[in-house]
Short mmCIF file of C-alpha atoms and ligand atoms in Angstrom, two decimals:
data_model
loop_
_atom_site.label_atom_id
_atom_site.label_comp_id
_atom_site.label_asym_id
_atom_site.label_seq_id
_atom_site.Cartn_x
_atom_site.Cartn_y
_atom_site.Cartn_z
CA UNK A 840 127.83 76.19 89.62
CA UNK A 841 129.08 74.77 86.42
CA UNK A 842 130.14 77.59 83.59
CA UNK A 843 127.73 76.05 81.08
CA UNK A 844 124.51 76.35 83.29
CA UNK A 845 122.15 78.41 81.83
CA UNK A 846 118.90 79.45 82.43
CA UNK A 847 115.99 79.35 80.05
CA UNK A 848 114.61 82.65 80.08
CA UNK A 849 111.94 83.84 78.21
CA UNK A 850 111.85 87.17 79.80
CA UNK A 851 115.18 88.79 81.12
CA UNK A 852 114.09 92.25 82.54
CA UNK A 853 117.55 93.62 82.81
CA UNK A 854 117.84 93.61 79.12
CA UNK A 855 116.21 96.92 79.72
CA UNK A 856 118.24 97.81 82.19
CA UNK A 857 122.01 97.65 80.56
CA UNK A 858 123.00 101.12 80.02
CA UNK A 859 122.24 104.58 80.62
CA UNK A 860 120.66 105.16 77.14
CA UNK A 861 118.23 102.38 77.52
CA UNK A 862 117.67 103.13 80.97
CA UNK A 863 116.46 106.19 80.08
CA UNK A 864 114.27 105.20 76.91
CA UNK A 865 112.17 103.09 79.45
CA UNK A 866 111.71 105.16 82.11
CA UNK A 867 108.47 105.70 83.29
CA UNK A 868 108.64 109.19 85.63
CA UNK A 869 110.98 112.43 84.84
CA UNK A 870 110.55 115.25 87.19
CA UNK A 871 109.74 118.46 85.76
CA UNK A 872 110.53 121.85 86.90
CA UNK A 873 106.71 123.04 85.52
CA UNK A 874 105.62 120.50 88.11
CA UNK A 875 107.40 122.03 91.55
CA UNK A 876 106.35 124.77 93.65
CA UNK A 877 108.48 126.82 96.26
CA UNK A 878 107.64 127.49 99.60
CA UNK A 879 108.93 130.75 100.95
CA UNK A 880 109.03 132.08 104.23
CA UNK A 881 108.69 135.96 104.68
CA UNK A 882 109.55 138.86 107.64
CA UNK A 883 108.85 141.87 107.78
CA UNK A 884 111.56 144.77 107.89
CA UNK A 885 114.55 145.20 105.70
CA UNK A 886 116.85 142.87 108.07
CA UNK A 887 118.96 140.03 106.63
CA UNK A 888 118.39 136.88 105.52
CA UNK A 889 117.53 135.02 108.99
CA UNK A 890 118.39 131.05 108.24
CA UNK A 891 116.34 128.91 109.83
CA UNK A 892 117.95 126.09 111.91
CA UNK A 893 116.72 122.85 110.77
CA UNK A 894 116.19 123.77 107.65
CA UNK A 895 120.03 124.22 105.44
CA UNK A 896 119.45 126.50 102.69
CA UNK A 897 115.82 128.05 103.47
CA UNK A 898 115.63 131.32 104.90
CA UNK A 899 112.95 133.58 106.17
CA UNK A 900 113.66 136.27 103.71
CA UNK A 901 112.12 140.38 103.91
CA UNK A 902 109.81 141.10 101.20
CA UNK A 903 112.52 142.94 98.87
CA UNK A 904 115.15 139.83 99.06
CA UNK A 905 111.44 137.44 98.72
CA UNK A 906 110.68 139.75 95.45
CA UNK A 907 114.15 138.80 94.34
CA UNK A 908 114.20 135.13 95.17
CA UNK A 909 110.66 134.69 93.30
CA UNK A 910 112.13 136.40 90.33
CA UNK A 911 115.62 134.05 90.84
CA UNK A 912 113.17 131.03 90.69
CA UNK A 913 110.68 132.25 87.85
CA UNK A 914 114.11 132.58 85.67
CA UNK A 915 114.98 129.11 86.79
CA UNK A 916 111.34 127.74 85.26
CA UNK A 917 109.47 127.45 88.50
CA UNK A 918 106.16 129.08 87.76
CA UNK A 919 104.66 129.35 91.11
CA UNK A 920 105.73 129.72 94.57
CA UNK A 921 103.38 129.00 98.28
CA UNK A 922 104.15 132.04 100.93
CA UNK A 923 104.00 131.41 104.54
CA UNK A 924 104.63 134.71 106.81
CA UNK A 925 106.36 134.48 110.33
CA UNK A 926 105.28 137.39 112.22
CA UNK A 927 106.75 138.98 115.13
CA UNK A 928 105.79 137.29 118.58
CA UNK A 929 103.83 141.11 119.68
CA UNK A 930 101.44 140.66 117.03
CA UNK A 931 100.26 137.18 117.85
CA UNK A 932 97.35 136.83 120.45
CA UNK A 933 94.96 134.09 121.10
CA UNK A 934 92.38 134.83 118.27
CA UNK A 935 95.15 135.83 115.28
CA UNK A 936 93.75 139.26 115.06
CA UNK A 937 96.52 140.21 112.63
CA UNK A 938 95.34 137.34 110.04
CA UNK A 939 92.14 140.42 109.84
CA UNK A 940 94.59 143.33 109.05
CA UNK A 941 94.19 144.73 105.60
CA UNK A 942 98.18 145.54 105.63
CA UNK A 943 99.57 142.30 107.25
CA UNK A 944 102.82 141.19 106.26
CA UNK A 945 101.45 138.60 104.15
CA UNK A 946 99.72 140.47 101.88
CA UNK A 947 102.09 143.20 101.31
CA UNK A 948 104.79 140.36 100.33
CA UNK A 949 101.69 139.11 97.38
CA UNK A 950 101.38 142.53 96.41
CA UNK A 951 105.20 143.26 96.02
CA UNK A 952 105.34 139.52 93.98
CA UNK A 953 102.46 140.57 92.09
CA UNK A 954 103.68 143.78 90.98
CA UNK A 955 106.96 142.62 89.83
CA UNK A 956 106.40 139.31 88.27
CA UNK A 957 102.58 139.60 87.56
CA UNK A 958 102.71 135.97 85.42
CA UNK A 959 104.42 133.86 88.12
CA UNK A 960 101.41 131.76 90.63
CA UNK A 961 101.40 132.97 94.37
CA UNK A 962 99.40 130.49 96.52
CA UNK A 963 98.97 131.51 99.87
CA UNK A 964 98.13 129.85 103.58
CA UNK A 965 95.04 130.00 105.10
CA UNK A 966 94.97 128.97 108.39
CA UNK A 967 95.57 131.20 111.73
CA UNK A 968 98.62 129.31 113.07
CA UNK A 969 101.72 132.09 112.05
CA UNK A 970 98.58 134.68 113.75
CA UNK A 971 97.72 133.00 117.00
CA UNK A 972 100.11 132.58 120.42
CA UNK A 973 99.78 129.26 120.98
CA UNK A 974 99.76 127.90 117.34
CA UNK A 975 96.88 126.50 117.03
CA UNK A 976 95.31 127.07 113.01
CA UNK A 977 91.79 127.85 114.70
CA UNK A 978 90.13 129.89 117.23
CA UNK A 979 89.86 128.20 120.63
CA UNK A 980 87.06 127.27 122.90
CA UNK A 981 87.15 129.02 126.72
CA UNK A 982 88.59 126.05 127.95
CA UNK A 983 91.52 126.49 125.70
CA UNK A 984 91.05 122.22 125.07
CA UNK A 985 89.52 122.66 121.19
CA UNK A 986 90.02 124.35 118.03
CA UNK A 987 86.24 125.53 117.33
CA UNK A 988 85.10 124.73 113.91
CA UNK A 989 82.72 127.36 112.28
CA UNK A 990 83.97 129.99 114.07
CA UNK A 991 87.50 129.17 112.39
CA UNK A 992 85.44 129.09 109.39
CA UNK A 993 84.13 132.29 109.66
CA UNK A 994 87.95 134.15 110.02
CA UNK A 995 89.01 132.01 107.20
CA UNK A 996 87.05 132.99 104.71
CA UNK A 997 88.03 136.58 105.78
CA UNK A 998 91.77 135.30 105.58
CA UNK A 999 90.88 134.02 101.74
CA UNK A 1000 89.17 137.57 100.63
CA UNK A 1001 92.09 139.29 101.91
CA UNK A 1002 94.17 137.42 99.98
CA UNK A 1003 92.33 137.49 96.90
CA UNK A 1004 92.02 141.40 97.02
CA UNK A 1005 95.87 141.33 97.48
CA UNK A 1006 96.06 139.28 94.36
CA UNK A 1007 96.62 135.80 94.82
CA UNK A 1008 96.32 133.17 92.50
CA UNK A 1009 95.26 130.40 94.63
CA UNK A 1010 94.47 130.25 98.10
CA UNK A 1011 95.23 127.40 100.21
CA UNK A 1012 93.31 126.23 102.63
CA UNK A 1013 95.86 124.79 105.37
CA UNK A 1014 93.76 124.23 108.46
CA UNK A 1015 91.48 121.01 108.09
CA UNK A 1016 88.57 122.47 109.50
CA UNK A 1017 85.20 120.53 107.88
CA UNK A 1018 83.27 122.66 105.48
CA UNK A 1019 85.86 125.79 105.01
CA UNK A 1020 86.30 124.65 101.32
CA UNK A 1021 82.71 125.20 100.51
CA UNK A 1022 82.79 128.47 102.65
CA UNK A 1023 85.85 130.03 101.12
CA UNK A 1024 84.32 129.25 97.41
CA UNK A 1025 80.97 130.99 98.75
CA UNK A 1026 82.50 133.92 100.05
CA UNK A 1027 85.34 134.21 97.12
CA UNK A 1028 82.87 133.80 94.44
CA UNK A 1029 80.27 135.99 95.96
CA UNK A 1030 83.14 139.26 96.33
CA UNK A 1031 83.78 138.59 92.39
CA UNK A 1032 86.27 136.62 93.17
CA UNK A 1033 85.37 133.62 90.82
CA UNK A 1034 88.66 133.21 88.99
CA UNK A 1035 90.69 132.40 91.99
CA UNK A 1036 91.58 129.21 92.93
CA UNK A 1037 91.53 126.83 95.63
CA UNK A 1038 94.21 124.04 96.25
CA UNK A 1039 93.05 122.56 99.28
CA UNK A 1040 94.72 120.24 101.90
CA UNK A 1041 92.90 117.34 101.56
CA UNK A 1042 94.70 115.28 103.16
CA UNK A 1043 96.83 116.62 105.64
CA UNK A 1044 97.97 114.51 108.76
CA UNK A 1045 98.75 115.07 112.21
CA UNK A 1046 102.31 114.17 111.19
CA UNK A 1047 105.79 114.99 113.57
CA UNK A 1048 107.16 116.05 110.16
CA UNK A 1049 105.81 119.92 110.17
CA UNK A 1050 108.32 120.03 113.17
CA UNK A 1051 111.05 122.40 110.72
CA UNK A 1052 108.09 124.72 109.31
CA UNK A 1053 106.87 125.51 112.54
CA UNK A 1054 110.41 126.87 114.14
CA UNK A 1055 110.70 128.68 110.44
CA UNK A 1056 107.32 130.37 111.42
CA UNK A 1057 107.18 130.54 115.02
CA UNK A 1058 104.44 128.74 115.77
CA UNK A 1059 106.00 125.99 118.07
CA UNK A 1060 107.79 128.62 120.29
CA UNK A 1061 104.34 130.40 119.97
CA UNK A 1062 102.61 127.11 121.66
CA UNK A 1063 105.70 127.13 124.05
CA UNK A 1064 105.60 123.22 123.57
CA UNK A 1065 108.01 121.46 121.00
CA UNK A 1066 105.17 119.14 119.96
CA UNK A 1067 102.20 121.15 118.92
CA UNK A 1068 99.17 118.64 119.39
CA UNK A 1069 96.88 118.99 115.95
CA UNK A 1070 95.12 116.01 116.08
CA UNK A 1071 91.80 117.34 116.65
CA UNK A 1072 91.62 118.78 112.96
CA UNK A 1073 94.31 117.06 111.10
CA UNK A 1074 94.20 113.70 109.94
CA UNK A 1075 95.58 110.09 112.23
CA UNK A 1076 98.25 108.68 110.15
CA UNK A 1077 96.91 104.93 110.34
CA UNK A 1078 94.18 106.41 108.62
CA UNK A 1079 93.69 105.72 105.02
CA UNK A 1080 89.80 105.53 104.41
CA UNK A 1081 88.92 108.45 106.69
CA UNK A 1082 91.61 110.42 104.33
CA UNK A 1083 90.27 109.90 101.31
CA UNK A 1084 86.55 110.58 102.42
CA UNK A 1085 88.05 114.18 103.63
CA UNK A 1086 89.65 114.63 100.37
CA UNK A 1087 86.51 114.13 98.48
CA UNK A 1088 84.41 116.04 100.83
CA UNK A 1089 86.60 118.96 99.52
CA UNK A 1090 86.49 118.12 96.13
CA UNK A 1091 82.21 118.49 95.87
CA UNK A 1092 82.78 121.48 97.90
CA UNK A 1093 84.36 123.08 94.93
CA UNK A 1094 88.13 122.25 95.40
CA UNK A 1095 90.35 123.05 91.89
CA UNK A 1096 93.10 120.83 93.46
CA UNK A 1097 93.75 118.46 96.23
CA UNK A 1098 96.67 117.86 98.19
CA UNK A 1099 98.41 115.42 100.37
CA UNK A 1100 100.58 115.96 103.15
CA UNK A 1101 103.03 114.60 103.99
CA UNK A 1102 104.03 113.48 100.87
CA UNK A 1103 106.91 110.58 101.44
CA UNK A 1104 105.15 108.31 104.31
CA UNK A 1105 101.40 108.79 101.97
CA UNK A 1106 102.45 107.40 98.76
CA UNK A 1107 99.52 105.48 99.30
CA UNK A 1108 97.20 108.00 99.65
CA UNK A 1109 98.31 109.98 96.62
CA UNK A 1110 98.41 107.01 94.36
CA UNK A 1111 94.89 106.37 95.74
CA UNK A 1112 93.42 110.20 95.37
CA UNK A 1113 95.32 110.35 91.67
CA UNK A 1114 92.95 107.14 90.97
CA UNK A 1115 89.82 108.27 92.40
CA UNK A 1116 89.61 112.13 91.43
CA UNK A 1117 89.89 114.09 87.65
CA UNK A 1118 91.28 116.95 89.41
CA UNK A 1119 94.93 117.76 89.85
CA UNK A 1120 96.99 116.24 93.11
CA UNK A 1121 99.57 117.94 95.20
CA UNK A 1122 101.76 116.40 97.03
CA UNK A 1123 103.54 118.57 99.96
CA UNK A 1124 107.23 117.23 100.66
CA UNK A 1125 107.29 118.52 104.24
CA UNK A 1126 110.11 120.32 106.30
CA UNK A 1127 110.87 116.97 108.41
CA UNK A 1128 111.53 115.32 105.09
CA UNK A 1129 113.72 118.09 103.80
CA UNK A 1130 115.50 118.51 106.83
CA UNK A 1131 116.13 114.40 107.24
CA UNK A 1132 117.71 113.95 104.10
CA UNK A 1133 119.99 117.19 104.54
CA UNK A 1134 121.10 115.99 108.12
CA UNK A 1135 121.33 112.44 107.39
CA UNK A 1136 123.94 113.37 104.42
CA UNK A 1137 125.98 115.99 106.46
CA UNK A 1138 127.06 113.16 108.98
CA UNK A 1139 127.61 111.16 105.88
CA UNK A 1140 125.10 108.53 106.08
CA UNK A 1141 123.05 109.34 102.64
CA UNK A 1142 124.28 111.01 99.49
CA UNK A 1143 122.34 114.07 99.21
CA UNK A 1144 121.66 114.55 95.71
CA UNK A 1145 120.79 111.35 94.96
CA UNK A 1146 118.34 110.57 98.01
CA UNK A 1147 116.82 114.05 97.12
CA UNK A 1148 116.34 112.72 93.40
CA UNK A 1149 114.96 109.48 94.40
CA UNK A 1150 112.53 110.95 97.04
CA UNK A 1151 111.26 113.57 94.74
CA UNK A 1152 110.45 111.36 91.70
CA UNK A 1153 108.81 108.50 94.23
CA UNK A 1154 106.43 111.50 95.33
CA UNK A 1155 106.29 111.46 90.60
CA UNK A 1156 105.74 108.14 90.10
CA UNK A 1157 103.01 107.63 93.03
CA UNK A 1158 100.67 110.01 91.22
CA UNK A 1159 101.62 113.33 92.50
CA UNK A 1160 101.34 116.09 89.56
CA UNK A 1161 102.16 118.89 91.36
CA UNK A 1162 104.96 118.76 94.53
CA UNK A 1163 105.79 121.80 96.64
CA UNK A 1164 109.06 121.15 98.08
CA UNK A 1165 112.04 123.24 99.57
CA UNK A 1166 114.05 121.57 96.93
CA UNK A 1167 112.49 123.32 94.50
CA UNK A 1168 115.14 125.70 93.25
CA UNK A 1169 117.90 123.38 93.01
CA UNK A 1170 116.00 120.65 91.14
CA UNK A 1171 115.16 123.29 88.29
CA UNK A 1172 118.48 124.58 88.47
CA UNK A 1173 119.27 121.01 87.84
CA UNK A 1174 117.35 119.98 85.53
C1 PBG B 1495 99.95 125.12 109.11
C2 PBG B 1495 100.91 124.55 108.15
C3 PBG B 1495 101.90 123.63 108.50
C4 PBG B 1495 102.64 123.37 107.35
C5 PBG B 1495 102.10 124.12 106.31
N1 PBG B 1495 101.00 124.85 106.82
C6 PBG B 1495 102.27 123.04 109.80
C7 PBG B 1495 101.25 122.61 110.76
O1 PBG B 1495 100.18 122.12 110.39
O2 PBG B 1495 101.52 122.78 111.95
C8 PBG B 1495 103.80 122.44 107.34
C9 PBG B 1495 104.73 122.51 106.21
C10 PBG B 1495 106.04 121.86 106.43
O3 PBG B 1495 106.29 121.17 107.44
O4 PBG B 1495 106.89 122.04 105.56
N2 PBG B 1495 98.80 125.65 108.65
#
């Protein structure tokens, strides 16, 4: 090519693009640490902090070191954090009886938050699966081949008053069974429970990502199977219409948000929900992601920080206002 050839450009978009300064006068997305919420995984007893495998960095922690971790990440700027229990193996059976008990682990670990950071947002999980022995989020039929619907309902909403009289902010409906939006806002607002909220999974798919999360809470060695088989209630993956219709069926039912999970392989589906719905969107970066992008970079393959950047603010930029991810407390302390 000859040294004088030159191009005549009207537009040159990497004017834009020539330094770090104007780089970032033009960007578009910027995470925010008001924006991210923790999950946290609790035990009960006073033992130490028990890592958990796949997952570098996230422990299941008792509910003095989780009182201490929630206060760690308030003082960081993260202003509310999503509490799953993992419950010893004796007290699971095949209907989750303990989800019923008054003084289950769970709710002593909202209590404890509540009483010593009383400002910072606890969201909880309702759904049986850290309750039941073989995993499942629902009760099952006597054939043990289906996750019944209404009667899943019906311990759900129990779940949600629970949780509420413990002191929640927001409960979280986890489970995809149809109608338990509507039910939960029925039974919440009818106990004077009007105020609290309800982020719901609204589009949650029957993804091979949970895989982490569910040694973190048991519920795979529960099943006794590696690959816990959800795809009665949770969404197909290829699915995009039959997402969205769920989504909105939760919004009329009286959903305050609506979230998407996965988060990373349903831009899509966020971007589409953030277009179609005034309410807020959550975006759940799951424990498969997490735990990809930490074991890809330990055999050398990715550089953490920056793959962990870039997937967080693509999760931004696709619509997501809200993202609960396990990076949580290192992105505020970075930021
Ligand atoms: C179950 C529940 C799951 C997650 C949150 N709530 C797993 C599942 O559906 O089996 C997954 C979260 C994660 O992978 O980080 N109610």
């Amino acid at each position: 090519m000859s040294e004088n050839f030159k191009l005549d450009l009207a537009r040159r978009p990497r004017r834009l693009r020539q330094k770090a300064s104007i780089r970032s006068l033009v960007q578009e997305t910027w995470l925010r640490k008001e924006d991210l919420i923790a999950p946290l995984f609790v035990v009960d007893g006073t033992g130490e902090k028990e890592p958990v495998e796949s997952m570098p960095g996230v422990c299941r922690l008792n509910i003095q070191d989780l009182v201490e971790e929630c206060s760690a990440l308030w003082d960081l700027g993260i202003l509310a954090v999503a509490l799953f229990p993992s419950i010893d193996a004796s007290l699971k059976n095949d209907f989750g009886d303990e989800a019923d008990n008054p003084d289950t682990l769970l709710l002593r670990a909202v209590k404890a938050i509540k009483a010593a950071l009383p400002e910072l947002i606890v969201i909880t999980d309702v759904a049986l699966d850290p309750y039941t022995s073989h995993g499942h989020d629902g009760v099952l039929n006597d054939s043990r081949d289906c996750v019944l619907n209404d009667e899943t309902v019906e311990r759900l909403c129990r779940m949600a008053l629970l949780q509420a009289e413990a002191g929640v902010d927001i409960v979280a409906p986890s489970d995809m069974m149809d109608g338990r939006v509507g039910a939960i806002r029925a039974a919440l607002d009818s106990s004077g429970y009007e105020n609290i909220s309800i982020m719901a999974y609204a589009a949650k798919f029957a993804s091979a990502y949970y895989g982490p999360f569910r040694e973190a809470v048991g519920s795979a060695q529960a099943a006794g199977a590696k690959q816990l088989d959800k795809k009665t209630y949770q969404l197909n993956p290829a699915n995009r219409r039959e997402a969205l219709a769920d989504a909105f069926l939760d919004e009329e039912e009286g959903a305050d948000f609506l979230m998407v999970k996965p988060a990373g392989p349903y831009l899509d589906i966020i971007r589409e929900l953030r277009e179609d719905t005034v309410l807020p969107v959550a975006a759940y970066q799951v424990s498969g992601e997490f735990s990809q992008i930490h074991a890809a970079s330990q055999k050398g393959w990715l550089d953490y920080e920056k793959c962990r950047d870039e997937s967080l603010v693509a999760i931004k930029r696709s619509g997501a206002d809200l993202i609960l991810t396990y990076f949580a407390k290192e992105i505020a302390a970075s930021l």
